[in-house]
Amino acid sequence: MSSLHNDSIESNSEKQIVLNLSPSPSLSPRDRARILRKIDWHLLPFVTVFYLLSFLDRANVGNAKVAGMATDLKLTGFRYNIAAAVFFIPYSFAEVPSNIALKLFRPSRWIPSIMVVWGVVMTLMCLVRSYQSLVVARTFLGFAEAGLAPGVNYYICLWYPRSERSKRIAIFFSSASLAGAFGGLLAYGIERMEGVGGLHGWQWIFCLEGIATVLVAIPSFFYMHDYPETAKFLTESERSYIIDVLKRDSNNLSSRFDTRFIWQAIKDYKTYVQSLIYLGLLVPGYAIALFSPTIINELGYSAANAQLLSVPPFAAGCIGTIIVGIYSDKHNLRGPYIIGGALVSLVGYILLYCSVRAGPSYVGACLAAAGVYPTVAIALAWAGSSAGGDLKRGVVIAMVIGLGNLGGICSSFIYIDPPRFHIGHGTIMGFLSLAIIMSLFAMWDYNRLNNKKEAQCEAENISDDRGYEFEDMGDDSPLFR
């Protein structure tokens, strides 16, 4: 269950949450912040670069298309759409098994391993010579990349209490929008390698970006930290403090591996509510990543300028993601920030839908990205905070991301009517509306359930010292908010 301080307007609920998550009396707030910053410096640079490379490798097909791939591989009709879409099928279905594997193996072994695999696949995509080989390569890429996003989200949940996760997830997820901006700049430069080594410029985009992933993955085997319990960069007192904070934050719920917790995640209706919210946000997010160069190109700009002009929308999304993540944690709110960002993005898509001039349409593209990208990170933080128990949380995060990423298939097929793209923009507005409606429902539902639990605790005199009685109940525990 989400901490109701995220969305409740009930003051008694907020006071209960503050008591549960208050700093240990043995450390001052300044010392607490110092320890969290220390963890940040040892974790966030790794996961941010990981996700930047992940998003760069999955979305560079959009840059390659504008750089000449569509012509060279004869991607007529729906061929490009199919090549973009096949990535999401194995990507979606492999995410839950990957997070279970992450629970069984060490993060420092599992995450770098899948990075090496997808980096090799990405590098070899420079050898594709036909539409069919592109589809096969994208399928393998989706399978290999599947574990990164849910794995990193789960990894962050193993190190930070719920009240500190949103800004950290926002920081690492901001690399997705940064990858969009960086990808446009890279593509602008790399496509000028046309003919070098007998390869087209778009083939060099795949080759160089894949090699970069492998080069980052290899040292990560040795420098990535697994768990707070084994973190050598923490002193004994710091380690004890973080372990205690995480234990209190989880309301003493079980952290062992048991298949019952997998089924708890699968049977929980709240998992599917969060999945619909994420779906409503991810379809616009992927549409921007896959088609922004094409949309800008259709506004009348050259292919090269379209690569460069795709940078500002992603840069706006990156800045917005970090700012919104910080304030979401500061105000202990999730739902309202998702709704606000979705509304900003909705305004952008309305501009894109209605405007016939390049200037307003380009402003709309910037608003669309700046609004939707911050909401994705907040939605992931909300989903992770809503699930109780380590394994259930890992499965819920993987399911939310997996089911949400099926929306990437939709994103791949809606931009089919240039130059105005009314079908695509209209569909995106529908998905943003879905995210807004489901967020409102989730806020109401978490408030209802938390009030019910508080009444149960009061009626049955349930307090934290009885937490061991409910350790296997996950977020159904009356002590979990």
GROMACS .gro file of C-alpha atoms in nm, residues 81 84-89 91-93 95 275-288 290-291 399-415 427-428 431 434:
model
   48
   81ASN     CA    1   0.665   0.042  -3.703
   84ALA     CA    2   1.020  -0.063  -3.345
   85ALA     CA    3   0.737  -0.265  -3.189
   86VAL     CA    4   0.895  -0.613  -3.172
   87PHE     CA    5   1.140  -0.485  -2.909
   88PHE     CA    6   0.861  -0.449  -2.654
   89ILE     CA    7   0.721  -0.803  -2.670
   91TYR     CA    8   1.106  -0.680  -2.317
   92SER     CA    9   0.771  -0.688  -2.137
   93PHE     CA   10   0.750  -1.059  -2.065
   95GLU     CA   11   1.097  -0.839  -1.675
  275SER     CA   12   0.021  -0.067  -1.439
  276LEU     CA   13  -0.257   0.132  -1.606
  277ILE     CA   14  -0.113   0.458  -1.470
  278TYR     CA   15   0.229   0.363  -1.602
  279LEU     CA   16   0.083   0.252  -1.936
  280GLY     CA   17  -0.093   0.585  -1.975
  281LEU     CA   18   0.237   0.767  -1.925
  282LEU     CA   19   0.471   0.534  -2.113
  283VAL     CA   20   0.285   0.535  -2.446
  284PRO     CA   21   0.348   0.912  -2.479
  285GLY     CA   22   0.703   0.869  -2.351
  286TYR     CA   23   0.794   0.609  -2.610
  287ALA     CA   24   0.614   0.795  -2.887
  288ILE     CA   25   0.835   1.098  -2.817
  290LEU     CA   26   1.067   0.690  -3.131
  291PHE     CA   27   0.908   0.960  -3.343
  399MET     CA   28   0.495  -0.626  -1.360
  400VAL     CA   29   0.417  -0.255  -1.372
  401ILE     CA   30   0.711  -0.187  -1.601
  402GLY     CA   31   0.646  -0.499  -1.808
  403LEU     CA   32   0.275  -0.439  -1.862
  404GLY     CA   33   0.336  -0.068  -1.914
  405ASN     CA   34   0.600  -0.136  -2.176
  406LEU     CA   35   0.348  -0.326  -2.385
  407GLY     CA   36   0.231   0.027  -2.459
  408GLY     CA   37   0.548   0.062  -2.663
  409ILE     CA   38   0.380  -0.159  -2.922
  410CYS     CA   39   0.096   0.092  -2.943
  411SER     CA   40   0.345   0.382  -2.962
  412SER     CA   41   0.508   0.216  -3.262
  413PHE     CA   42   0.192   0.208  -3.473
  414ILE     CA   43   0.006   0.534  -3.407
  415TYR     CA   44   0.221   0.782  -3.602
  427THR     CA   45  -0.426   0.851  -2.921
  428ILE     CA   46  -0.163   0.998  -2.689
  431PHE     CA   47  -0.360   0.759  -2.279
  434LEU     CA   48  -0.623   0.731  -1.866
   0.00000   0.00000   0.00000
